Coordinates of C-alpha atoms and ligand atoms in Angstrom, one line a residue:
M1 CA -10.3 17.7 -1.1
K2 CA -8.3 20.1 -2.9
K3 CA -5.4 19.9 -0.6
K4 CA -4.7 16.7 -1.0
V5 CA -4.3 17.2 -4.6
V6 CA -0.8 19.0 -3.9
A7 CA 1.7 17.2 -2.4
S8 CA 1.0 14.3 -4.7
L9 CA 2.1 16.3 -7.5
L10 CA 5.0 17.8 -5.9
C11 CA 6.8 14.7 -6.5
V12 CA 6.5 14.7 -10.6
A13 CA 9.9 15.9 -11.8
M14 CA 12.8 14.7 -9.2
G15 CA 14.5 12.0 -10.9
M16 CA 14.4 8.4 -11.4
T17 CA 13.0 7.5 -8.4
T18 CA 10.7 10.3 -7.2
I19 CA 10.1 10.8 -2.8
I20 CA 6.9 12.5 -2.1
G21 CA 8.5 14.1 1.2
S22 CA 5.1 15.4 2.6
T23 CA 1.8 13.3 2.8
A24 CA -0.8 14.6 1.2
V25 CA -3.3 15.0 4.3
F26 CA -0.7 17.2 5.8
A27 CA -0.1 19.2 2.9
E28 CA -1.9 22.2 3.8
E29 CA 0.9 24.8 3.4
A30 CA 1.8 23.5 -0.2
E31 CA -2.1 25.3 -1.4
A32 CA 0.1 27.6 -3.4
T33 CA 1.2 25.5 -5.8
E34 CA -1.8 23.7 -6.5
E35 CA -2.4 25.8 -9.9
A36 CA 0.9 24.8 -11.5
A37 CA 0.3 21.2 -10.0
V38 CA -2.9 20.2 -11.9
D39 CA -2.6 21.2 -15.3
L40 CA -5.0 19.6 -17.7
E41 CA -4.8 21.7 -20.5
G42 CA -5.2 19.7 -23.6
V43 CA -6.4 16.8 -22.2
D44 CA -9.9 15.5 -23.4
L45 CA -11.6 15.1 -20.2
E46 CA -15.1 13.9 -21.9
N47 CA -14.0 11.6 -24.0
T48 CA -10.6 10.2 -22.3
K49 CA -11.1 6.3 -21.6
I50 CA -9.4 4.9 -18.5
G51 CA -8.8 1.2 -18.2
I52 CA -8.4 0.6 -14.4
S53 CA -7.8 -3.0 -13.0
I54 CA -7.4 -4.1 -8.9
Y55 CA -6.3 -7.4 -8.3
Q56 CA -9.0 -8.2 -5.9
F57 CA -12.1 -5.8 -4.8
A58 CA -12.3 -7.8 -1.5
D59 CA -9.1 -6.4 -0.5
N60 CA -9.8 -3.7 2.5
F61 CA -6.8 -1.5 1.5
M62 CA -7.3 -1.6 -2.4
T63 CA -10.8 -0.3 -2.0
L64 CA -9.9 2.4 -0.1
Y65 CA -7.6 3.2 -2.9
R66 CA -9.7 2.3 -5.5
T67 CA -12.4 4.7 -3.8
E68 CA -9.8 7.4 -3.9
L69 CA -8.7 7.0 -7.4
V70 CA -12.4 7.2 -8.6
R71 CA -13.1 10.2 -6.6
Y72 CA -10.0 12.1 -7.4
L73 CA -10.6 10.8 -11.1
T74 CA -13.8 12.2 -11.5
E75 CA -14.4 14.9 -8.7
D76 CA -11.1 16.8 -8.6
L77 CA -10.0 16.4 -12.0
G78 CA -13.2 15.8 -13.9
F79 CA -12.8 12.8 -16.3
N80 CA -16.2 11.4 -17.3
A81 CA -17.1 8.6 -15.0
D82 CA -18.8 6.8 -18.3
N83 CA -15.0 6.4 -19.4
I84 CA -13.4 4.9 -16.4
V85 CA -13.8 1.3 -16.2
V86 CA -12.6 -0.1 -13.0
Q87 CA -12.0 -4.0 -13.0
D88 CA -12.0 -6.8 -10.6
G89 CA -9.0 -8.6 -11.1
K90 CA -10.3 -11.4 -8.8
N91 CA -7.0 -12.4 -7.7
D92 CA -6.6 -14.3 -10.6
Q93 CA -3.8 -13.5 -13.4
A94 CA -5.5 -14.8 -16.0
E95 CA -8.4 -12.9 -15.5
Q96 CA -7.1 -9.8 -15.4
T97 CA -4.8 -10.2 -18.5
N98 CA -8.2 -11.0 -20.5
Q99 CA -9.1 -7.8 -18.9
I100 CA -6.2 -6.0 -20.0
N101 CA -6.9 -7.3 -23.3
N102 CA -10.2 -6.0 -23.3
F103 CA -8.7 -2.4 -22.7
I104 CA -6.8 -2.9 -25.9
T105 CA -9.7 -4.1 -27.9
D106 CA -11.4 -1.1 -26.1
Q107 CA -8.5 1.3 -27.2
V108 CA -8.2 2.9 -23.7
D109 CA -5.9 5.8 -23.5
V110 CA -4.4 4.8 -20.6
M111 CA -4.4 1.8 -18.2
I112 CA -3.8 2.0 -14.1
L113 CA -3.0 -1.5 -13.0
N114 CA -2.8 -3.3 -9.8
L115 CA -1.5 -6.6 -10.7
V116 CA -2.2 -10.1 -9.2
Q117 CA 1.2 -11.0 -9.8
S118 CA 4.0 -8.1 -10.3
S119 CA 5.9 -10.8 -12.4
S120 CA 3.8 -10.6 -15.2
A121 CA 4.7 -7.0 -15.7
P122 CA 7.1 -7.7 -18.8
Q123 CA 4.3 -9.3 -20.4
V124 CA 1.6 -6.9 -19.5
T125 CA 3.9 -4.3 -20.2
D126 CA 4.6 -5.3 -23.6
M127 CA 1.2 -6.1 -24.6
C128 CA 0.5 -2.4 -23.7
N129 CA 3.5 -1.1 -25.5
E130 CA 2.4 -2.6 -28.4
A131 CA -0.7 -1.4 -28.4
G132 CA 0.7 2.2 -28.0
I133 CA -1.0 2.3 -24.5
P134 CA 1.1 3.7 -21.5
V135 CA 0.3 2.3 -18.4
V136 CA 0.5 3.0 -14.3
Y137 CA 1.0 0.1 -12.1
I138 CA -0.2 0.9 -8.6
N139 CA 0.6 -1.3 -5.4
R140 CA 2.6 -3.9 -6.5
Q141 CA 6.1 -3.2 -7.5
P142 CA 7.4 -4.9 -10.8
D143 CA 11.5 -5.5 -9.9
E144 CA 13.7 -3.3 -10.6
T145 CA 14.7 -4.8 -13.9
E146 CA 11.8 -4.3 -15.2
S147 CA 11.7 -0.5 -14.6
D148 CA 14.8 -0.3 -15.7
R149 CA 13.9 -1.5 -19.1
W150 CA 11.0 0.9 -19.5
A151 CA 13.5 4.0 -18.2
A152 CA 15.9 2.4 -21.1
D153 CA 14.1 1.6 -23.6
G154 CA 11.6 4.7 -23.3
I155 CA 8.3 2.2 -22.6
K156 CA 5.7 4.2 -21.4
A157 CA 5.2 2.9 -17.9
T158 CA 5.3 3.4 -14.3
Y159 CA 5.2 2.8 -10.9
V160 CA 3.5 4.4 -8.2
G161 CA 3.6 3.0 -5.0
A162 CA 5.3 3.1 -1.0
D163 CA 8.4 1.8 -0.2
A164 CA 8.0 -1.1 2.3
R165 CA 11.4 -1.1 3.8
Q166 CA 10.0 2.2 5.4
S167 CA 6.9 0.6 6.3
G168 CA 8.9 -2.4 8.3
T169 CA 11.2 -0.1 9.9
F170 CA 9.0 1.9 11.3
Q171 CA 7.1 -1.2 12.6
G172 CA 10.4 -2.4 14.1
E173 CA 10.9 1.1 15.7
E174 CA 7.2 1.3 17.2
I175 CA 8.2 -2.1 19.2
L176 CA 11.4 -0.4 20.2
E177 CA 9.6 2.8 21.6
T178 CA 7.5 0.5 23.9
A179 CA 8.0 0.7 27.7
N180 CA 10.2 -2.0 27.9
G181 CA 11.3 -2.3 23.7
G182 CA 9.2 -5.5 23.4
D183 CA 10.9 -7.5 25.9
I184 CA 7.8 -8.1 28.1
N185 CA 9.4 -11.5 30.1
G186 CA 12.8 -9.3 30.4
D187 CA 14.7 -12.5 28.8
G188 CA 16.8 -10.4 27.1
K189 CA 15.1 -11.1 23.7
V190 CA 11.9 -10.0 22.0
S191 CA 10.2 -13.3 20.6
Y192 CA 7.7 -12.7 18.0
I193 CA 5.5 -14.1 15.5
M194 CA 5.0 -12.7 12.1
V195 CA 2.0 -12.8 10.2
Q196 CA 3.0 -12.2 6.3
G197 CA 1.4 -11.4 3.1
D198 CA 1.1 -12.9 0.0
P199 CA 4.8 -13.6 -0.6
E200 CA 4.9 -12.9 -4.1
N201 CA 4.3 -9.2 -3.3
I202 CA 7.7 -7.2 -2.4
D203 CA 5.6 -5.7 0.4
A204 CA 5.2 -8.4 2.3
Q205 CA 8.7 -9.3 1.7
Y206 CA 10.2 -6.2 2.9
R207 CA 8.0 -5.3 5.7
T208 CA 8.6 -9.2 7.1
E209 CA 12.5 -8.3 6.7
Y210 CA 12.5 -4.6 7.8
S211 CA 10.1 -4.9 10.9
V212 CA 12.7 -7.6 12.6
K213 CA 15.8 -5.5 11.1
A214 CA 14.9 -2.3 13.0
L215 CA 15.1 -4.2 16.4
T216 CA 18.4 -5.8 15.1
D217 CA 19.9 -2.9 14.2
A218 CA 19.3 -1.5 17.5
G219 CA 21.1 -4.6 19.1
V220 CA 18.3 -6.1 20.5
E221 CA 18.6 -9.9 20.3
V222 CA 15.3 -11.5 18.6
E223 CA 13.5 -14.9 18.5
E224 CA 11.0 -15.8 15.8
L225 CA 8.6 -18.5 17.2
L226 CA 6.7 -18.3 13.7
L227 CA 6.7 -16.8 10.1
Q228 CA 3.6 -17.7 8.5
R229 CA 1.6 -16.4 5.1
G230 CA -2.0 -14.9 5.5
D231 CA -2.3 -13.4 2.3
W232 CA -3.1 -10.1 3.6
D233 CA -6.6 -11.8 4.9
Q234 CA -8.1 -11.2 8.4
A235 CA -9.8 -14.5 8.5
K236 CA -6.4 -16.0 7.9
G237 CA -4.5 -13.8 10.1
Q238 CA -6.9 -14.8 12.9
Q239 CA -6.5 -18.0 12.5
I240 CA -3.0 -18.3 12.4
V241 CA -2.3 -16.3 15.3
Q242 CA -5.0 -18.5 17.5
D243 CA -3.0 -21.4 16.6
A244 CA 0.2 -19.5 17.3
L245 CA -1.0 -18.5 20.8
T246 CA -2.1 -21.9 21.5
Q247 CA 1.4 -23.3 20.7
Y248 CA 3.8 -20.5 22.2
G249 CA 1.4 -19.2 24.6
E250 CA 3.2 -16.6 27.1
Q251 CA 6.3 -17.1 25.1
V252 CA 4.7 -14.7 22.8
E253 CA 5.6 -11.0 22.8
V254 CA 5.2 -9.3 19.6
V255 CA 3.1 -9.7 16.9
F256 CA 4.1 -8.3 13.7
C257 CA 1.2 -8.3 10.6
N258 CA 2.3 -6.9 7.3
N259 CA -0.9 -5.3 7.0
D260 CA -3.6 -4.3 9.1
A261 CA -6.6 -6.4 8.1
M262 CA -4.2 -9.1 9.4
A263 CA -3.9 -7.7 12.7
L264 CA -7.3 -7.2 13.4
G265 CA -8.0 -10.9 12.6
A266 CA -5.2 -11.3 15.0
L267 CA -6.3 -8.9 17.7
Q268 CA -9.8 -11.2 17.5
A269 CA -7.2 -14.0 18.5
I270 CA -5.3 -12.4 21.2
Q271 CA -8.4 -11.1 23.0
A272 CA -10.0 -14.8 22.8
A273 CA -6.9 -16.1 24.4
G274 CA -7.5 -13.4 26.9
R275 CA -4.1 -11.5 26.5
V276 CA -4.1 -8.1 27.1
I277 CA -2.4 -5.6 24.1
N278 CA 0.3 -3.3 25.5
E279 CA 0.5 -5.2 28.9
D280 CA 1.4 -8.9 28.4
I281 CA 1.6 -8.5 23.9
Y282 CA 2.3 -6.1 21.4
L283 CA 0.8 -5.6 18.3
V284 CA 1.6 -4.1 15.0
G285 CA -0.1 -4.1 11.7
V286 CA 0.8 -1.4 8.5
D287 CA -2.2 0.7 6.7
A288 CA -4.2 2.7 9.1
L289 CA -7.2 1.3 8.3
T290 CA -10.0 2.8 10.5
D291 CA -10.6 0.3 12.8
A292 CA -6.6 -0.2 13.4
V293 CA -6.5 3.3 14.6
Q294 CA -9.5 3.2 16.7
N295 CA -7.9 0.3 18.1
I296 CA -4.9 2.2 18.9
V297 CA -6.8 4.9 20.6
D298 CA -8.7 2.5 22.6
G299 CA -5.4 1.1 23.5
N300 CA -6.2 -2.5 21.4
F301 CA -3.6 -1.8 19.1
T302 CA 0.3 -1.0 19.7
G303 CA 0.7 0.7 16.3
T304 CA 0.4 0.7 12.3
V305 CA 1.8 2.7 10.0
F306 CA 0.0 5.0 7.4
N307 CA 0.0 3.6 3.9
D308 CA -0.8 7.0 2.3
H309 CA -3.6 5.8 -0.5
F310 CA -4.8 9.6 -0.8
S311 CA -0.9 10.5 -1.9
Q312 CA -0.9 7.2 -4.2
A313 CA -3.9 6.9 -5.8
Q314 CA -4.2 11.0 -6.8
T315 CA 0.1 10.3 -7.8
A316 CA -1.1 7.5 -10.2
A317 CA -4.1 9.5 -11.6
N318 CA -1.7 12.5 -12.0
M319 CA 0.9 10.4 -13.9
A320 CA -1.7 9.3 -16.1
V321 CA -2.6 12.7 -17.0
K322 CA 1.1 13.6 -17.8
Y323 CA 1.1 10.5 -20.5
L324 CA -2.2 11.6 -22.0
K325 CA -0.4 15.0 -22.2
G326 CA 2.4 13.3 -24.3
E327 CA 5.0 14.4 -21.1
D328 CA 7.8 12.1 -19.6
V329 CA 6.8 10.4 -16.5
D330 CA 9.4 8.7 -14.0
P331 CA 9.6 5.1 -13.6
V332 CA 9.4 4.8 -10.1
N333 CA 7.4 7.4 -7.7
M334 CA 7.4 6.6 -4.4
V335 CA 4.9 8.4 -1.7
D336 CA 6.2 8.3 2.3
Y337 CA 4.6 6.2 4.8
V338 CA 3.4 7.5 8.4
K339 CA 4.4 6.0 12.0
V340 CA 1.0 5.7 13.8
T341 CA 1.2 5.1 17.6
A342 CA -1.0 6.4 20.7
D343 CA 0.9 9.8 20.5
N344 CA -0.7 10.6 16.7
A345 CA -3.6 8.3 16.5
A346 CA -6.3 10.6 17.4
E347 CA -5.3 13.2 14.4
I348 CA -4.6 10.6 12.3
L349 CA -8.2 9.3 12.7
E350 CA -9.6 12.5 12.2
K351 CA -7.8 12.8 8.8
I352 CA -8.9 9.3 7.6
K353 CA -12.1 8.9 8.0
Ligands
LIG1 C1 -1.2 -3.3 2.0 C2 -2.4 -4.3 1.9 C3 -2.9 -4.8 0.9 C4 -1.7 -5.2 -0.6 C5 -2.1 -5.1 -1.8 C6 -0.2 -3.4 0.6 O1 0.1 -2.5 0.3 O2 -0.5 -2.8 3.0 O3 -3.4 -4.2 3.0 O4 -3.6 -6.0 1.1 O5 -1.1 -3.9 -0.4 O6 -1.5 -5.7 -2.9

C-alpha cells in the first residue's frame, strides 16, 4: 500500500493546475521520495475531525473511491477513525447541504466533498469559508470561474479529480485501434450510440464530446444513432442499449458509455440481443471496475479507461493534510487516466483487485 501513497504526493507544488504524471499503482520507482511526501508533522491525528460527504453511496465507482479514502486516512496516515464522518448525500443536494451545515456546527477541521451538484460549489464554498473550514472537492469539478475565484480571493478550497477530456479521447482511440477502426460493416462511417452519465457532470459532458472527437480528429466519419442519459446507472444503461438495439439493430457498430456501470448494463443488453463483442459490435466504458476489466480479459468488452481512484483519494487526503498544516494548496489537481484494452487488462486487473 505504501507505494500507492507516493505518486499522489508528487503533485503537490507544480503550479495552478497540477497533473500527476504517474499513476499511483505504477509508482514503484517513486518510493524513495515517500518520506518527504507524507509530512504529518504538527497534525493532531488523534483529534482532527474530517467531514466527508459522497454524492451517493449507491454509485459503484464512488464506493471504491470512498473505501480507499477512508482506508488511506486511517491506515496510511493514521487519523482516528472515530473522528472521520462519512455521509451519504443520497443524490439530493438539499440533504447534502444539511450534512455540510452539520459539519460546520460540529466544527470539523476540514471537509472532503463530492457534491451532488457541482453548480452548488459557490454557495457551499462560501458557507465553509465563512466558518473558516477548508474544503477539498472531489470527483465533480466546479466550473473554472469558481476555482479561479478561490485562487484570486485566497479561499481555502481546492478540487482533486481527473481531466475527463483525456478519458473520452482514450475511449475514441480504443475504437480507432480496433481491426477495422470501428467501421464493422465497411460503409465508411462509424455508427454509434452514446450512453451518457448525468449531463450536469463535466465528466459526462467531456467524455461524450471527446470520445467522438478522437474519431473525427482522425478523419473518421461518424453517425450518432442515439444519445441518451443513463445517469451513471447500470440498469438504465441496460434499458437504453436494449431499446437502441431493437430500434437500430445491425446499424449499431459502437456503444460508448460514459462509465463502466452503464457499460456493464449495455453488455447484458448486447448479449441478450445475440450480438458478439469485438466481432459485430464494440463496447467501451470508463473507470476500470473489476468486472469491466475481467470482461476485457474474457473478450466481452472492447476497452475501458482506468479512473484512478487510488491516486485521487490519496491526493484528496493529502490536500486536506496540507490545509491542516496551514499550507497553500493549488486550486485544481488532476490525476492521469490510463487506457485499458486487451493488451494490458490482465496486468491492470492484478493491480486493482
Ligand atoms: C465516474 C462514474 C461516477 C461519477 C460520479 C465519474 O468520474 O466515472 O462512474 O458515477 O464519476 O460522479
